[in-house]
XYZ file of C-alpha atoms in Angstrom:
498
model
C -364.774 122.752 -49.178
C -363.309 120.102 -51.897
C -365.458 121.255 -54.761
C -365.644 117.380 -56.047
C -366.178 116.280 -52.759
C -369.134 118.667 -51.395
C -372.645 117.358 -51.137
C -374.644 116.898 -54.267
C -377.148 119.418 -52.964
C -374.213 122.072 -53.480
C -373.089 120.770 -56.667
C -376.491 121.501 -58.809
C -374.430 121.816 -62.065
C -376.302 124.951 -62.779
C -375.487 128.024 -64.768
C -375.123 131.468 -63.112
C -377.702 134.247 -63.992
C -377.106 135.711 -67.575
C -378.394 138.860 -65.998
C -375.336 139.349 -63.972
C -371.444 139.185 -64.908
C -369.995 135.807 -64.458
C -369.065 135.301 -60.806
C -365.620 136.435 -59.771
C -364.962 137.859 -63.253
C -363.090 140.884 -61.597
C -360.847 138.648 -59.895
C -359.519 137.010 -63.059
C -359.207 140.465 -64.577
C -357.287 141.735 -61.578
C -355.124 138.678 -61.490
C -354.081 139.171 -65.116
C -353.515 142.930 -64.664
C -351.213 142.250 -61.754
C -349.567 139.751 -63.921
C -348.900 142.133 -66.492
C -347.741 144.685 -64.110
C -345.280 142.368 -62.754
C -343.764 141.677 -66.265
C -343.382 145.570 -66.855
C -341.847 146.890 -63.765
C -341.534 146.769 -60.000
C -343.135 150.457 -59.703
C -346.306 149.038 -61.722
C -346.472 145.915 -59.569
C -346.382 147.498 -56.081
C -349.343 149.743 -57.089
C -351.452 146.810 -56.077
C -350.403 146.647 -52.611
C -351.520 148.247 -49.454
C -349.310 150.729 -48.033
C -349.020 148.180 -45.156
C -348.308 145.137 -47.141
C -345.908 142.345 -45.985
C -343.926 140.477 -48.502
C -342.941 136.722 -46.980
C -340.365 134.980 -48.898
C -339.982 131.236 -48.579
C -337.346 129.310 -46.697
C -336.045 131.696 -44.338
C -334.393 133.825 -46.956
C -334.949 136.864 -44.937
C -337.563 138.241 -42.501
C -340.602 139.664 -43.385
C -340.435 142.906 -45.483
C -342.920 145.139 -44.209
C -344.577 148.163 -46.068
C -344.952 149.000 -49.848
C -342.159 151.405 -50.019
C -339.773 148.618 -48.224
C -341.308 145.859 -50.691
C -340.466 148.214 -53.486
C -336.732 148.860 -52.300
C -336.277 145.397 -51.996
C -337.579 144.234 -55.372
C -335.691 146.962 -56.978
C -332.461 146.016 -55.180
C -332.897 142.434 -56.183
C -334.067 142.759 -59.871
C -333.669 146.205 -60.938
C -336.511 148.231 -62.341
C -337.914 145.147 -64.187
C -338.525 141.925 -62.563
C -337.615 138.456 -63.697
C -340.522 137.248 -65.866
C -342.329 134.017 -64.711
C -345.024 132.325 -66.628
C -348.472 132.421 -64.613
C -350.488 129.090 -64.364
C -353.747 128.734 -62.751
C -355.347 130.938 -59.985
C -357.597 130.039 -56.978
C -359.834 132.358 -54.971
C -361.442 132.436 -51.828
C -363.327 135.481 -50.045
C -360.557 137.355 -48.908
C -357.595 135.785 -50.793
C -356.148 134.697 -53.800
C -353.295 132.069 -54.877
C -351.438 132.129 -58.206
C -348.967 129.722 -59.524
C -346.000 130.556 -61.435
C -343.215 128.690 -63.194
C -339.696 130.311 -63.585
C -337.065 129.617 -66.087
C -334.433 127.418 -64.824
C -330.928 129.217 -65.262
C -327.190 128.484 -64.410
C -327.923 128.939 -60.682
C -330.406 126.330 -60.595
C -328.081 123.516 -61.919
C -326.961 120.614 -59.855
C -323.551 120.188 -59.595
C -322.212 118.218 -62.286
C -324.609 119.353 -64.902
C -327.970 118.042 -65.413
C -331.291 119.953 -65.954
C -332.093 123.000 -64.011
C -334.451 122.581 -60.996
C -337.163 125.132 -61.654
C -338.268 127.625 -58.889
C -341.993 126.979 -59.374
C -343.981 129.113 -56.894
C -347.505 129.548 -55.421
C -347.989 133.064 -54.629
C -350.573 133.497 -52.129
C -351.902 136.789 -51.330
C -354.530 138.360 -48.871
C -356.650 141.164 -50.171
C -358.333 143.868 -48.108
C -361.866 145.623 -48.574
C -360.233 148.049 -50.753
C -358.762 145.660 -53.117
C -355.493 146.277 -51.886
C -352.743 143.259 -51.334
C -351.957 143.348 -47.542
C -349.502 140.200 -47.545
C -348.174 137.988 -50.360
C -346.390 134.883 -49.449
C -344.025 132.918 -52.098
C -344.088 129.208 -51.412
C -341.572 127.282 -53.615
C -342.230 123.950 -55.082
C -341.193 121.011 -52.808
C -339.502 119.437 -56.001
C -337.307 122.440 -56.045
C -336.696 122.482 -52.185
C -335.508 118.724 -52.336
C -333.536 119.075 -55.443
C -329.697 118.882 -55.061
C -329.425 122.838 -55.850
C -331.485 123.838 -52.815
C -331.453 120.621 -50.560
C -333.853 121.912 -48.162
C -333.740 118.655 -46.255
C -330.710 119.917 -44.473
C -332.809 122.920 -43.183
C -336.336 121.166 -42.776
C -335.761 117.734 -42.199
C -338.901 115.690 -41.269
C -341.206 118.642 -42.107
C -339.896 118.359 -45.807
C -339.566 114.738 -46.001
C -343.086 114.006 -44.497
C -344.851 116.691 -46.556
C -345.675 114.429 -49.861
C -346.627 111.385 -47.842
C -348.788 113.340 -45.581
C -350.595 114.848 -49.005
C -351.036 111.409 -50.473
C -352.851 110.387 -47.231
C -354.844 113.654 -47.274
C -356.010 112.779 -50.814
C -356.721 109.076 -50.305
C -358.666 109.927 -46.948
C -361.058 112.494 -48.459
C -361.493 110.342 -51.646
C -362.466 107.324 -49.594
C -365.110 109.050 -47.374
C -363.267 107.537 -44.311
C -363.914 109.671 -41.324
C -361.510 107.820 -39.176
C -358.756 108.475 -41.812
C -359.706 111.963 -42.327
C -359.847 112.562 -38.432
C -356.237 110.961 -38.200
C -354.790 113.706 -40.291
C -355.712 116.632 -38.165
C -354.611 117.805 -34.675
C -357.261 117.713 -31.864
C -357.841 121.544 -32.168
C -357.503 121.730 -36.297
C -359.708 124.090 -38.296
C -360.905 123.872 -41.936
C -362.087 126.908 -43.845
C -363.603 127.362 -47.148
C -365.163 130.849 -47.083
C -366.478 130.525 -50.579
C -368.868 127.194 -49.865
C -369.506 128.568 -46.339
C -367.451 125.617 -44.565
C -365.958 126.420 -41.038
C -364.932 123.419 -38.968
C -363.168 123.393 -35.712
C -361.729 120.253 -33.998
C -360.759 116.847 -35.188
C -364.207 115.335 -34.548
C -366.093 118.080 -36.334
C -363.873 117.624 -39.220
C -364.191 113.851 -39.298
C -368.014 114.155 -38.947
C -368.519 116.546 -41.671
C -366.076 114.089 -43.917
C -368.597 111.408 -43.752
C -371.228 113.402 -45.682
C -368.754 115.082 -47.917
C -366.211 113.115 -48.965
C -365.804 110.382 -51.414
C -364.953 111.851 -54.799
C -361.707 110.702 -56.345
C -359.066 113.374 -55.850
C -355.827 113.472 -57.489
C -352.734 115.633 -57.110
C -352.271 118.303 -60.017
C -348.963 118.850 -61.928
C -347.053 122.240 -62.087
C -348.740 124.004 -65.203
C -346.419 123.881 -68.137
C -344.745 120.613 -67.234
C -342.699 119.772 -64.199
C -343.355 117.849 -60.852
C -346.490 117.828 -58.668
C -348.077 121.009 -57.807
C -347.118 121.031 -54.120
C -345.451 124.071 -52.819
C -343.874 124.798 -49.212
C -343.288 127.937 -47.084
C -341.630 128.332 -43.558
C -342.055 131.976 -42.478
C -339.295 132.089 -40.011
C -336.791 129.828 -38.310
C -339.204 128.934 -35.635
C -342.422 128.252 -37.871
C -343.826 124.907 -39.494
C -344.384 124.332 -42.838
C -347.260 125.631 -44.755
C -347.843 123.005 -47.821
C -349.894 124.569 -50.843
C -351.689 121.556 -52.538
C -353.353 121.864 -55.874
C -355.590 118.864 -56.807
C -358.844 118.273 -58.758
C -361.683 115.717 -58.297
C -365.037 114.654 -59.822
C -368.109 113.859 -57.529
C -369.249 111.595 -60.306
C -371.412 113.703 -62.575
C -368.795 114.848 -64.999
C -367.912 117.884 -63.273
C -364.220 117.990 -62.371
C -363.201 120.710 -59.566
C -359.979 122.451 -58.986
C -359.008 123.626 -55.485
C -355.771 124.679 -53.671
C -355.781 123.800 -49.984
C -353.278 125.625 -47.607
C -352.148 123.245 -45.097
C -350.202 124.161 -41.989
C -348.448 120.992 -40.583
C -347.027 120.752 -37.107
C -345.438 117.373 -35.906
C -347.045 115.412 -38.984
C -350.486 116.763 -38.328
C -352.597 119.507 -40.251
C -353.469 122.187 -37.698
C -355.513 124.564 -40.049
C -356.531 123.929 -43.407
C -357.817 127.034 -45.889
C -359.053 126.150 -49.121
C -359.253 128.105 -52.427
C -361.234 127.283 -55.643
C -360.650 127.575 -59.482
C -363.002 130.219 -60.634
C -363.944 128.059 -64.021
C -364.743 125.092 -61.903
C -367.205 126.982 -59.849
C -368.803 128.612 -62.884
C -369.215 125.132 -64.148
C -370.340 122.991 -61.275
C -372.099 125.280 -58.666
C -374.986 127.699 -58.827
C -372.952 130.686 -58.630
C -376.040 132.756 -57.460
C -375.491 130.901 -54.036
C -371.948 131.893 -53.808
C -370.915 135.105 -51.895
C -368.729 137.755 -53.443
C -365.341 138.305 -52.356
C -362.492 140.733 -52.228
C -363.062 141.269 -56.085
C -366.172 143.204 -55.571
C -364.151 146.201 -54.437
C -361.037 145.396 -55.986
C -359.426 148.053 -58.187
C -356.632 147.726 -60.857
C -354.373 150.347 -60.557
C -353.754 152.625 -63.556
C -350.403 153.036 -65.026
C -348.291 155.864 -63.405
C -348.944 159.048 -65.096
C -346.194 161.620 -66.040
C -346.263 164.193 -63.404
C -343.958 167.337 -62.533
C -342.421 166.767 -59.340
C -340.192 169.713 -59.038
C -337.285 171.230 -60.701
C -333.549 171.641 -60.159
C -331.247 174.690 -60.473
C -327.723 173.853 -61.497
C -324.958 174.780 -63.778
C -327.198 177.806 -64.787
C -329.888 176.060 -65.891
C -333.418 175.120 -64.383
C -334.332 171.610 -65.201
C -337.729 170.499 -64.566
C -338.275 166.909 -63.111
C -341.026 164.459 -63.885
C -341.887 161.411 -61.627
C -338.532 162.608 -59.551
C -337.326 161.376 -56.192
C -334.912 163.253 -53.775
C -332.289 160.619 -55.294
C -333.156 161.633 -58.810
C -332.899 165.108 -58.204
C -329.458 164.685 -56.837
C -328.477 162.503 -59.799
C -329.627 165.451 -62.227
C -328.081 168.133 -60.190
C -324.445 165.786 -60.351
C -324.879 165.243 -64.086
C -325.590 168.746 -65.268
C -322.650 169.919 -63.002
C -320.343 167.702 -64.781
C -320.366 170.007 -67.853
C -318.941 173.259 -66.344
C -316.630 170.910 -64.176
C -314.985 170.110 -67.477
C -315.173 173.594 -68.613
C -318.010 173.136 -70.837
C -321.539 174.829 -70.978
C -324.522 172.796 -69.703
C -326.865 171.678 -72.248
C -330.486 173.263 -72.575
C -332.671 170.841 -71.110
C -336.502 171.548 -70.386
C -337.018 168.443 -68.542
C -335.586 164.966 -67.264
C -338.582 162.582 -66.837
C -338.114 159.189 -64.931
C -340.003 156.002 -65.236
C -340.562 153.603 -68.051
C -344.318 153.008 -67.251
C -345.436 156.557 -67.802
C -343.325 156.719 -71.131
C -344.347 153.796 -73.168
C -343.770 155.134 -76.356
C -340.084 156.565 -75.258
C -339.197 153.338 -73.606
C -339.895 150.625 -76.093
C -337.724 147.719 -77.009
C -335.547 147.641 -73.874
C -333.989 151.067 -74.005
C -332.856 152.686 -71.078
C -333.230 156.329 -72.005
C -334.111 158.836 -75.009
C -333.360 162.380 -75.692
C -335.282 164.482 -78.246
C -334.630 168.080 -79.223
C -337.321 170.671 -79.063
C -336.613 174.251 -80.318
C -333.733 175.321 -78.012
C -333.905 172.747 -75.449
C -333.882 169.118 -74.973
C -336.486 166.443 -73.484
C -334.742 163.767 -71.590
C -336.272 160.528 -70.794
C -334.949 157.898 -68.520
C -336.675 154.488 -68.590
C -335.745 153.742 -64.766
C -336.438 155.123 -61.482
C -333.964 156.139 -58.833
C -335.267 155.610 -55.295
C -331.793 155.275 -53.719
C -328.365 156.331 -54.105
C -327.748 156.591 -57.799
C -325.503 153.711 -59.322
C -322.659 154.024 -61.972
C -325.250 152.546 -64.634
C -327.650 155.178 -63.689
C -325.148 158.070 -63.966
C -323.888 156.758 -67.433
C -327.374 156.556 -68.775
C -328.108 160.238 -67.895
C -324.813 161.502 -69.005
C -325.312 159.720 -72.159
C -328.735 161.489 -72.782
C -327.448 164.731 -71.454
C -324.338 164.220 -73.904
C -326.980 164.146 -77.127
C -328.465 167.116 -76.147
C -325.106 169.059 -75.946
C -324.084 167.638 -79.203
C -327.213 168.894 -81.006
C -326.369 172.460 -79.333
C -322.805 172.507 -79.890
C -321.524 170.248 -82.591
C -321.613 171.626 -86.232
C -321.585 169.152 -89.471
C -317.716 169.871 -90.150
C -317.014 168.387 -86.409
C -319.531 165.503 -87.054
C -317.708 164.597 -90.272
C -314.281 164.646 -88.407
C -315.585 162.267 -85.683
C -317.051 159.607 -88.088
C -313.799 159.815 -89.813
C -311.425 159.300 -86.814
C -313.672 156.630 -85.186
C -313.950 154.866 -88.836
C -317.893 154.954 -88.772
C -320.064 154.334 -91.777
C -322.284 157.786 -90.837
C -323.284 160.173 -88.264
C -326.836 158.924 -88.159
C -329.242 157.053 -90.157
C -331.845 154.317 -89.975
C -329.719 151.997 -92.263
C -326.750 152.236 -89.915
C -326.711 149.812 -86.826
C -327.362 151.776 -83.540
C -323.868 150.824 -82.194
C -322.251 152.068 -85.575
C -323.813 155.372 -85.349
C -321.512 158.425 -84.915
C -324.219 160.128 -82.891
C -324.217 157.372 -80.279
C -320.508 156.893 -80.102
C -319.998 160.696 -79.448
C -322.663 160.386 -76.760
C -320.641 157.488 -75.292
C -317.322 159.354 -75.523
C -318.810 162.271 -73.828
C -320.377 160.159 -71.075
C -317.226 158.586 -70.303
C -315.191 161.650 -70.138
C -317.478 163.435 -67.927
C -318.312 160.756 -65.460
C -314.770 160.450 -63.907
C -314.858 157.052 -62.822
C -317.000 154.968 -65.310
C -315.588 152.728 -67.891
C -316.181 153.218 -71.342
C -319.442 151.846 -73.015
C -319.179 148.516 -74.724
C -319.735 150.083 -78.055
C -316.187 151.837 -77.570
C -314.453 148.496 -77.093
C -311.270 148.413 -78.999
C -310.292 152.033 -78.480
C -307.818 153.003 -75.857
C -307.737 155.459 -73.419
C -305.599 157.938 -75.720
C -308.180 157.315 -78.554
C -310.988 158.131 -76.224
C -309.091 161.282 -74.931
C -308.325 162.772 -78.335
C -312.072 162.168 -79.203
C -313.234 164.012 -76.355
C -310.843 166.724 -77.052
C -311.950 166.757 -80.701
C -315.878 167.232 -79.556
C -315.291 169.574 -76.531
C -311.704 171.196 -77.081
C -310.902 170.107 -73.394
C -309.642 167.362 -71.524
C -312.118 164.585 -69.990
C -312.525 164.351 -66.365
C -311.249 160.688 -66.117
C -308.319 160.895 -63.229
C -304.865 160.332 -65.243
C -306.666 158.749 -67.894
C -306.736 155.095 -66.555
C -306.393 151.921 -68.999
C -309.895 150.971 -70.587
C -311.880 148.552 -68.120
C -314.076 146.398 -70.096
C -317.570 145.816 -68.978
C -318.489 142.857 -66.712
């Protein structure tokens, strides 16, 4: 129940036994690891999910997304391989779930018409965790401050539910603070339920809730603020067009012995009444205020922190007279490699010798640092190509250009001599072919790969580094490097990125 409002007999202010790890320490480690995975890539984040996990987005953006593969596809389509970064705030646990607060930076899309500061899309992300430590469901609840902003204006969608949420929460805090059974009972529907699985509180019915409040209320409770500044820590979720509001309320209280406790309550609200309530606790509060030897273990006792993806050989592609090994590949990735290698003979060129093409940034942290999208290295007679992305659907123009750029590096190493390098650098008015003192975008080795990737793509615009060079210049440079014409149809005018 409310940590600061439970009976004094529960709040013994005892420390846990030093012979055991701190209570729920694994939960904190798991939350931190999941947050780190979310900042690195979609592929690493979804490894925390059950194969049957469900993603529920706030406010009728779309229906439930079912299954780990579908969640991966949705997040990748929405954000690319790397998720938008949010700042993690507090986390709260119960025996079978966890809620984590996030603050996301405001951007131009979040600015009200006519200017003004951005409306931050703060969230409470509530997850269910099964007995194997895998996430089975995650709810993204948006801050009511954002939902009521001029940017979103959820009042048009949710009307009375949204307008009445804050007054109801204010009455909730006041009633439990005052140890007033009648005021508490008035908050709940006749058959309402209250669950606090950590402190062993399970109540059903308004009368039972009011009776329990008579002996366990009375601590002054206050609504918390969103971590890092902003409005009240009050979040809302509507599951679909027929459902009612779920309000997530983060608050704190003090039972009078100098031990404030942090709680997050999930309230399901229908017709202005609470029909169900579930409470999660701040781990640090419980450690500080409760004899943790009396508390049950929860999902964290069996939770696993997935290891980062490892580099694995998943197959090979025979194409353009070459056999190329694939690491961490997918059927779509195989098709991308097959297409890219075939572009060389299509242009009358011999395909480069490539030992393998490896996909995914997580398995190649050394090769994929600094925001790079790809890297090629030459080993003996063959090249090693690393693509810091995954291909789960049909390859995009960008993915094709990245692979062609790296394969072009391999081709130049195996086919371009020193004299030709010097001619290219002079014609492009560049300081040098390569060298650490030369900016990356001004190196001949990079611009040569860009020219080849443009000419072999057949449809992609030239890289930004080639801005200022017209179609005739690029065609001439492609001929200089290869002795043949590019695959660009009729050499269209240069299209600038964006």
